[in-house]
Short mmCIF file of C-alpha atoms (C1' of nucleotides) in Angstrom, two decimals:
data_model
loop_
_atom_site.label_atom_id
_atom_site.label_comp_id
_atom_site.label_asym_id
_atom_site.label_seq_id
_atom_site.Cartn_x
_atom_site.Cartn_y
_atom_site.Cartn_z
CA MET A 261 98.76 -64.26 -253.28
CA LYS A 262 99.32 -67.31 -256.31
CA ARG A 263 98.13 -67.02 -259.45
CA LYS A 264 95.58 -70.08 -258.81
CA GLU A 265 93.55 -67.80 -255.94
CA LEU A 266 92.69 -65.67 -259.02
CA LYS A 267 91.51 -68.02 -261.28
CA GLY A 268 89.75 -70.44 -258.60
CA TRP A 269 86.28 -68.20 -258.54
CA ASN A 270 84.52 -67.60 -261.68
CA GLY A 271 83.45 -64.32 -260.81
CA CYS A 272 80.67 -65.14 -258.31
CA PRO A 273 81.04 -62.12 -255.65
CA VAL A 274 80.42 -59.88 -258.44
CA ARG A 275 77.64 -61.34 -259.40
CA TYR A 276 76.01 -61.76 -256.24
CA ALA A 277 76.55 -58.00 -255.65
CA ALA A 278 75.15 -57.28 -258.65
CA GLY A 279 72.07 -59.33 -258.08
CA ILE A 280 71.59 -57.57 -254.69
CA PHE A 281 71.96 -53.88 -255.99
CA ALA A 282 73.59 -53.65 -259.69
CA ASP A 283 70.66 -51.23 -260.43
CA LYS A 284 69.97 -47.14 -261.16
CA TRP A 285 67.41 -47.18 -258.52
CA CYS A 286 69.06 -49.37 -255.98
CA PHE A 287 71.92 -47.01 -255.86
CA VAL A 288 69.53 -44.41 -255.29
CA ILE A 289 67.72 -45.89 -252.49
CA LEU A 290 70.58 -47.14 -250.65
CA ARG A 291 72.29 -43.45 -250.84
CA ASP A 292 69.46 -42.16 -249.55
CA VAL A 293 69.25 -44.64 -246.65
CA LEU A 294 72.80 -44.68 -245.85
CA LEU A 295 73.98 -41.19 -246.54
CA HIS A 296 71.19 -38.79 -246.73
CA GLY A 297 69.34 -40.29 -243.56
CA LYS A 298 66.25 -41.28 -245.72
CA ARG A 299 63.69 -43.74 -243.96
CA TYR A 300 60.19 -43.23 -245.31
CA TYR A 301 58.80 -43.80 -248.42
CA GLY A 302 57.64 -40.43 -249.08
CA GLU A 303 61.20 -39.19 -248.47
CA PHE A 304 62.40 -41.84 -251.37
CA GLN A 305 60.03 -40.63 -253.44
CA SER A 306 60.85 -37.35 -253.16
CA SER A 307 64.71 -37.61 -254.01
CA GLU A 308 65.41 -35.16 -257.10
CA GLU A 309 65.97 -38.15 -259.42
CA GLY A 310 62.41 -38.56 -259.49
CA ILE A 311 61.55 -42.41 -259.38
CA SER A 312 58.34 -43.64 -260.07
CA SER A 313 56.09 -45.10 -257.29
CA ASN A 314 55.50 -48.29 -258.49
CA ILE A 315 59.24 -49.13 -259.49
CA LEU A 316 60.24 -47.52 -255.80
CA ALA A 317 57.75 -50.20 -253.98
CA ALA A 318 59.40 -52.77 -256.40
CA ARG A 319 62.75 -51.77 -255.21
CA LEU A 320 61.88 -51.49 -251.51
CA THR A 321 60.72 -55.06 -251.74
CA HIS A 322 63.43 -56.57 -253.45
CA LEU A 323 65.64 -54.59 -250.83
CA GLU A 324 63.74 -56.22 -248.01
CA ALA A 325 63.63 -59.75 -249.39
CA GLU A 326 67.36 -59.74 -249.77
CA GLY A 327 67.80 -58.42 -246.31
CA MET A 328 69.21 -54.90 -246.74
CA LEU A 329 66.02 -53.33 -245.08
CA THR A 330 63.52 -53.53 -242.63
CA ARG A 331 60.67 -51.99 -242.92
CA HIS A 332 58.72 -50.65 -239.63
CA THR A 333 55.31 -48.97 -239.72
CA ASP A 334 55.58 -46.07 -237.53
CA ARG A 335 53.97 -46.44 -233.53
CA ARG A 336 52.30 -42.97 -233.25
CA LYS A 337 51.34 -42.96 -236.71
CA LYS A 338 50.07 -46.52 -238.34
CA SER A 339 49.95 -44.73 -241.63
CA ARG A 340 53.62 -44.14 -242.26
CA VAL A 341 56.43 -46.70 -243.03
CA PHE A 342 59.99 -46.29 -242.62
CA TYR A 343 62.94 -48.43 -243.55
CA LEU A 344 65.77 -49.40 -241.84
CA PRO A 345 69.01 -50.49 -243.11
CA THR A 346 70.22 -53.47 -241.57
CA ALA A 347 74.19 -54.65 -240.68
CA LYS A 348 74.54 -56.03 -244.20
CA ALA A 349 73.15 -52.75 -245.66
CA ARG A 350 75.29 -50.87 -243.48
CA ALA A 351 78.37 -52.79 -244.33
CA LEU A 352 78.41 -51.43 -247.72
CA LEU A 353 79.67 -48.29 -246.66
CA PRO A 354 83.34 -48.89 -247.36
CA ALA A 355 82.49 -50.04 -251.26
CA PHE A 356 79.99 -46.66 -251.25
CA LEU A 357 82.63 -44.58 -250.28
CA GLU A 358 85.28 -45.90 -252.67
CA MET A 359 82.66 -45.60 -255.40
CA MET A 360 82.19 -42.25 -254.56
CA VAL A 361 85.92 -40.82 -254.50
CA TRP A 362 86.33 -42.50 -257.72
CA SER A 363 83.04 -40.15 -259.02
CA THR A 364 84.40 -37.33 -257.45
CA VAL A 365 87.91 -37.83 -259.21
CA HIS A 366 86.43 -38.69 -262.75
CA ASP A 367 83.25 -36.32 -262.82
CA SER A 368 84.50 -33.04 -263.83
CA ASN A 369 80.80 -31.71 -262.52
CA THR A 370 80.58 -33.76 -259.53
CA GLU A 371 78.98 -31.84 -256.57
CA ALA A 372 81.01 -33.46 -253.64
CA PRO A 373 83.48 -31.11 -251.98
CA PRO A 374 87.18 -32.17 -252.41
CA SER A 375 87.20 -32.50 -248.46
CA PHE A 376 85.57 -35.57 -248.80
CA ALA A 377 87.70 -37.39 -251.29
CA ALA A 378 90.63 -36.15 -248.88
CA ALA A 379 89.31 -37.02 -245.58
CA PHE A 380 88.15 -40.74 -246.93
CA ARG A 381 91.70 -41.14 -248.03
CA ASP A 382 93.22 -39.76 -244.83
CA ASP A 383 91.01 -41.65 -242.50
CA PRO A 384 88.66 -44.41 -244.39
CA LYS A 385 87.74 -46.22 -241.15
CA GLY A 386 86.87 -42.97 -239.53
CA THR A 387 85.12 -41.96 -242.46
CA VAL A 388 82.90 -45.01 -242.40
CA ALA A 389 82.61 -44.41 -238.96
CA TRP A 390 81.11 -41.07 -238.87
CA TYR A 391 78.40 -42.10 -241.42
CA GLU A 392 77.57 -45.13 -239.28
CA ALA A 393 77.03 -42.70 -236.19
CA GLU A 394 74.75 -40.64 -238.30
CA ILE A 395 72.37 -43.96 -239.47
CA ASP A 396 72.53 -44.56 -235.75
CA ARG A 397 71.61 -41.31 -234.55
CA VAL A 398 69.01 -41.21 -237.60
CA ASN A 399 67.80 -44.38 -236.25
CA ALA A 400 67.36 -43.08 -232.96
CA THR A 401 64.73 -40.75 -233.65
CA LEU A 402 62.80 -43.38 -235.11
CA THR A 403 62.49 -46.22 -232.20
CA MET B 137 83.73 -33.50 -240.67
CA LYS B 138 80.92 -31.05 -240.09
CA ARG B 139 77.37 -31.91 -240.54
CA LYS B 140 77.11 -29.06 -243.31
CA GLU B 141 79.32 -31.53 -245.55
CA LEU B 142 76.95 -33.94 -245.76
CA LYS B 143 73.64 -32.03 -246.43
CA GLY B 144 75.81 -29.88 -249.04
CA TRP B 145 75.46 -32.82 -251.59
CA ASN B 146 72.38 -34.14 -253.00
CA GLY B 147 73.92 -37.57 -253.70
CA CYS B 148 75.24 -36.99 -257.20
CA PRO B 149 78.36 -39.08 -256.86
CA VAL B 150 76.68 -41.97 -256.47
CA ARG B 151 74.38 -41.00 -259.29
CA TYR B 152 76.98 -40.74 -261.34
CA ALA B 153 78.65 -43.96 -260.79
CA ALA B 154 74.95 -45.10 -261.06
CA GLY B 155 74.90 -43.86 -264.73
CA ILE B 156 78.00 -45.51 -265.83
CA PHE B 157 77.73 -49.12 -264.26
CA ALA B 158 74.69 -49.72 -262.24
CA ASP B 159 73.75 -52.52 -264.18
CA LYS B 160 73.96 -56.13 -263.86
CA TRP B 161 75.66 -56.48 -267.22
CA CYS B 162 78.12 -53.61 -266.87
CA PHE B 163 79.14 -55.21 -263.20
CA VAL B 164 79.77 -58.28 -265.11
CA ILE B 165 81.67 -56.77 -268.01
CA LEU B 166 84.02 -55.00 -265.68
CA ARG B 167 85.09 -58.01 -263.24
CA ASP B 168 85.95 -59.72 -266.58
CA VAL B 169 87.89 -56.99 -267.66
CA LEU B 170 89.45 -55.83 -264.22
CA LEU B 171 89.30 -59.17 -262.79
CA HIS B 172 89.58 -62.02 -265.08
CA GLY B 173 91.92 -61.23 -267.83
CA LYS B 174 88.99 -61.29 -270.79
CA ARG B 175 89.57 -58.60 -273.61
CA TYR B 176 87.90 -60.08 -276.60
CA TYR B 177 84.08 -59.99 -277.61
CA GLY B 178 84.24 -63.40 -277.68
CA GLU B 179 85.87 -63.94 -273.97
CA PHE B 180 82.69 -61.34 -273.06
CA GLN B 181 80.09 -64.01 -274.42
CA SER B 182 81.13 -66.70 -273.05
CA SER B 183 80.94 -65.73 -269.63
CA GLU B 184 79.12 -68.00 -267.62
CA GLU B 185 76.36 -65.54 -267.07
CA GLY B 186 75.65 -65.95 -270.68
CA ILE B 187 75.08 -62.25 -271.98
CA SER B 188 73.27 -61.95 -274.89
CA SER B 189 75.01 -60.78 -277.68
CA ASN B 190 73.06 -57.57 -278.58
CA ILE B 191 73.26 -56.28 -274.96
CA LEU B 192 76.93 -57.02 -274.54
CA ALA B 193 77.37 -54.85 -278.03
CA ALA B 194 75.14 -52.33 -276.41
CA ARG B 195 76.93 -52.54 -273.08
CA LEU B 196 80.61 -52.04 -274.79
CA THR B 197 79.58 -49.24 -276.16
CA HIS B 198 78.13 -47.65 -273.80
CA LEU B 199 81.60 -48.40 -271.52
CA GLU B 200 83.12 -47.22 -273.89
CA ALA B 201 81.30 -43.84 -274.64
CA GLU B 202 81.85 -43.48 -270.72
CA GLY B 203 85.63 -44.01 -271.25
CA MET B 204 86.04 -46.85 -269.30
CA LEU B 205 87.06 -49.06 -272.63
CA THR B 206 88.94 -48.45 -275.32
CA ARG B 207 88.15 -50.64 -278.91
CA HIS B 208 91.20 -51.78 -280.79
CA THR B 209 91.73 -54.16 -283.73
CA ASP B 210 94.14 -56.91 -283.59
CA ARG B 211 96.67 -55.89 -285.86
CA ARG B 212 98.06 -59.27 -286.89
CA LYS B 213 94.20 -60.83 -287.39
CA LYS B 214 91.76 -57.73 -288.28
CA SER B 215 88.36 -59.68 -287.44
CA ARG B 216 89.39 -59.65 -284.02
CA VAL B 217 88.70 -56.88 -281.36
CA PHE B 218 89.90 -56.34 -278.44
CA TYR B 219 88.64 -53.88 -275.64
CA LEU B 220 91.00 -52.41 -272.94
CA PRO B 221 90.14 -50.93 -269.23
CA THR B 222 91.08 -47.52 -269.13
CA ALA B 223 92.62 -45.57 -266.34
CA LYS B 224 89.08 -44.25 -265.00
CA ALA B 225 87.92 -47.97 -265.15
CA ARG B 226 90.95 -49.46 -263.33
CA ALA B 227 90.66 -46.65 -260.45
CA LEU B 228 87.42 -48.67 -259.90
CA LEU B 229 89.30 -51.56 -258.73
CA PRO B 230 89.71 -50.16 -254.63
CA ALA B 231 85.44 -50.24 -255.05
CA PHE B 232 85.15 -53.31 -256.65
CA LEU B 233 87.45 -55.23 -253.99
CA GLU B 234 85.42 -53.59 -251.32
CA MET B 235 82.34 -54.87 -252.58
CA MET B 236 84.05 -58.41 -253.15
CA VAL B 237 84.94 -58.57 -250.02
CA TRP B 238 81.45 -57.67 -248.39
CA SER B 239 79.94 -60.50 -251.08
CA THR B 240 82.18 -62.87 -249.17
CA VAL B 241 80.94 -61.95 -245.94
CA HIS B 242 76.98 -62.14 -246.56
CA ASP B 243 76.83 -64.65 -249.51
CA SER B 244 76.81 -68.20 -247.44
CA ASN B 245 77.46 -69.66 -251.08
CA THR B 246 80.52 -67.58 -251.96
CA GLU B 247 83.32 -69.14 -254.44
CA ALA B 248 85.57 -66.59 -252.90
CA PRO B 249 88.10 -68.25 -250.99
CA PRO B 250 88.33 -66.72 -247.27
CA SER B 251 91.84 -65.62 -247.73
CA PHE B 252 90.93 -62.95 -250.41
CA ALA B 253 89.03 -61.23 -247.53
CA ALA B 254 92.41 -61.61 -245.72
CA ALA B 255 94.79 -60.42 -247.79
CA PHE B 256 92.58 -57.72 -248.87
CA ARG B 257 91.76 -56.23 -245.39
CA ASP B 258 95.99 -56.80 -244.59
CA ASP B 259 96.98 -54.70 -247.52
CA PRO B 260 94.21 -53.25 -249.41
CA LYS B 261 96.78 -51.66 -251.51
CA GLY B 262 98.73 -54.52 -252.31
CA THR B 263 95.99 -56.21 -253.36
CA VAL B 264 94.93 -53.14 -256.14
CA ALA B 265 98.44 -53.49 -257.02
CA TRP B 266 98.65 -56.74 -257.34
CA TYR B 267 95.35 -56.83 -260.25
CA GLU B 268 96.76 -53.75 -261.68
CA ALA B 269 99.85 -55.85 -262.36
CA GLU B 270 97.54 -58.59 -263.69
CA ILE B 271 96.32 -56.16 -266.03
CA ASP B 272 99.44 -54.73 -267.43
CA ARG B 273 100.26 -58.57 -267.93
CA VAL B 274 97.45 -59.32 -269.95
CA ASN B 275 97.92 -55.97 -272.05
CA ALA B 276 101.16 -56.62 -272.93
CA THR B 277 100.48 -59.65 -274.37
CA LEU B 278 97.93 -57.66 -277.02
CA THR B 279 99.78 -54.54 -277.83
"C1'" DA C 84 30.07 -37.27 -236.79
"C1'" DA C 85 30.77 -36.22 -241.10
"C1'" DT C 86 34.26 -34.83 -244.37
"C1'" DA C 87 38.81 -33.81 -246.16
"C1'" DT C 88 43.63 -34.84 -246.33
"C1'" DT C 89 47.62 -38.05 -245.87
"C1'" DC C 90 50.33 -41.54 -246.99
"C1'" DA C 91 52.02 -45.95 -248.89
"C1'" DC C 92 51.21 -48.25 -252.22
"C1'" DT C 93 48.06 -50.69 -257.01
"C1'" DT C 94 46.35 -50.23 -261.09
"C1'" DG C 95 46.41 -49.97 -266.20
"C1'" DC C 96 48.48 -48.90 -270.19
"C1'" DA C 97 52.16 -47.02 -273.42
"C1'" DA C 98 56.37 -47.23 -274.46
"C1'" DA C 99 61.16 -48.70 -273.91
"C1'" DA C 100 64.74 -52.41 -273.00
"C1'" DT C 101 65.93 -57.10 -272.98
"C1'" DA C 102 66.66 -61.96 -274.53
"C1'" DA C 103 66.92 -65.37 -277.95
"C1'" DA C 104 67.29 -67.00 -282.35
"C1'" DA C 105 68.82 -66.45 -286.57
"C1'" DG C 106 71.88 -63.56 -289.84
"C1'" DT C 107 75.42 -60.45 -292.22
"C1'" DG C 108 79.57 -59.14 -293.93
"C1'" DA C 109 84.98 -58.87 -293.78
"C1'" DA C 110 88.61 -61.32 -293.16
"C1'" DA C 111 91.34 -65.65 -292.90
"C1'" DG C 112 92.45 -70.19 -293.51
"C1'" DG C 113 92.71 -74.58 -296.07
"C1'" DC D 119 87.37 -71.37 -304.55
"C1'" DC D 120 85.06 -72.31 -300.42
"C1'" DT D 121 84.77 -72.89 -295.17
"C1'" DT D 122 85.24 -70.89 -291.00
"C1'" DT D 123 85.93 -67.42 -287.74
"C1'" DC D 124 84.56 -63.16 -285.58
"C1'" DA D 125 82.07 -59.18 -284.20
"C1'" DC D 126 78.17 -57.39 -284.62
"C1'" DT D 127 73.12 -56.79 -286.05
"C1'" DT D 128 68.05 -57.77 -287.27
"C1'" DT D 129 64.24 -59.42 -285.97
"C1'" DT D 130 60.52 -60.77 -282.84
"C1'" DA D 131 57.94 -62.20 -278.49
"C1'" DT D 132 58.37 -61.01 -273.75
"C1'" DT D 133 59.35 -58.25 -269.87
"C1'" DT D 134 60.23 -54.21 -267.33
"C1'" DT D 135 59.76 -49.29 -267.17
"C1'" DG D 136 57.56 -44.79 -266.50
"C1'" DC D 137 53.75 -42.32 -266.24
"C1'" DA D 138 48.74 -41.06 -264.38
"C1'" DA D 139 45.12 -42.11 -262.12
"C1'" DG D 140 43.54 -44.95 -258.44
"C1'" DT D 141 42.57 -47.43 -253.74
"C1'" DG D 142 42.00 -47.43 -249.33
"C1'" DA D 143 43.11 -47.12 -244.16
"C1'" DA D 144 44.58 -43.63 -240.89
"C1'" DT D 145 44.82 -39.36 -239.32
"C1'" DA D 146 43.25 -34.44 -239.29
"C1'" DT D 147 39.85 -30.67 -239.61
"C1'" DT D 148 35.28 -28.66 -239.60
#
DNA sequence: AATATTCACTTGCAAAATAAAAGTGAAAGG
DNA sequence: CCTTTCACTTTTATTTTGCAAGTGAATATT
């Protein structure tokens, strides 16, 4: 890995990521869909951060346009709508988990149990796999 | 790792991270300071994304307040100011590198060389160490 | 069948944040 | 001195956000 490689690319992977999810509400929505099993519009709305309805709608549209979520209507109750994380969104899990480990270390008021950072450090791939399995489990109840 | 652990903490590590850097301009500034060796106000200002001067000042103040940067005046030329990334900021490297790998996979126009994702997957710790060393090298020219 | 309720959004408006451009003031150079 | 550099500020126009109140389709209730 030589110097040249560092110089060659002027910041774009970070800028690409920034354009898709570098926003408080996108962070919260992605957390809810990837880590908290939330799928329905109303579930996102009721997260404790209290996102406004218009902003939530705008962000869901944005994330759908960026290929992070797919929108579906519940087949037994057409007035209900749910959003599923795409493979692209799920592929963010490693980055999110790293961020979360960082938060647990640097936020003195973290609510994450110490076991989380330990488990991730111990077996990052296994931890990602566990969250992936949870996502599949939740999805299975909807399709 | 049981179900209970997932349920216990309602989203806070992500929210903490969101409060500190979930913003386009914070992403860019952190990229520049962690990955591109930028330290001076004028260097941040001249990044190709074109951040406005008032916004840049606001973000630098914010990142300093959050313990991500420290502000210093150049001792040989007092009109020059530079910002150094703290250990807290540097500890974000793994998360940033994971994000960048994600971008190289999902952005068809990525400017990152394929060797980057390969190198990171091959030896994540070594890759982080390499960037840490670059940060130290740049810092050494300033202190 | 008529009415109420749930649900996923929209709308309207005030307040806050942002962008662009010009300005300021200290410090260094000539 | 006089000019330039540098790190911000200020100003003003525009955009985005947040809140509260709708809206309309689909279900549940009477």
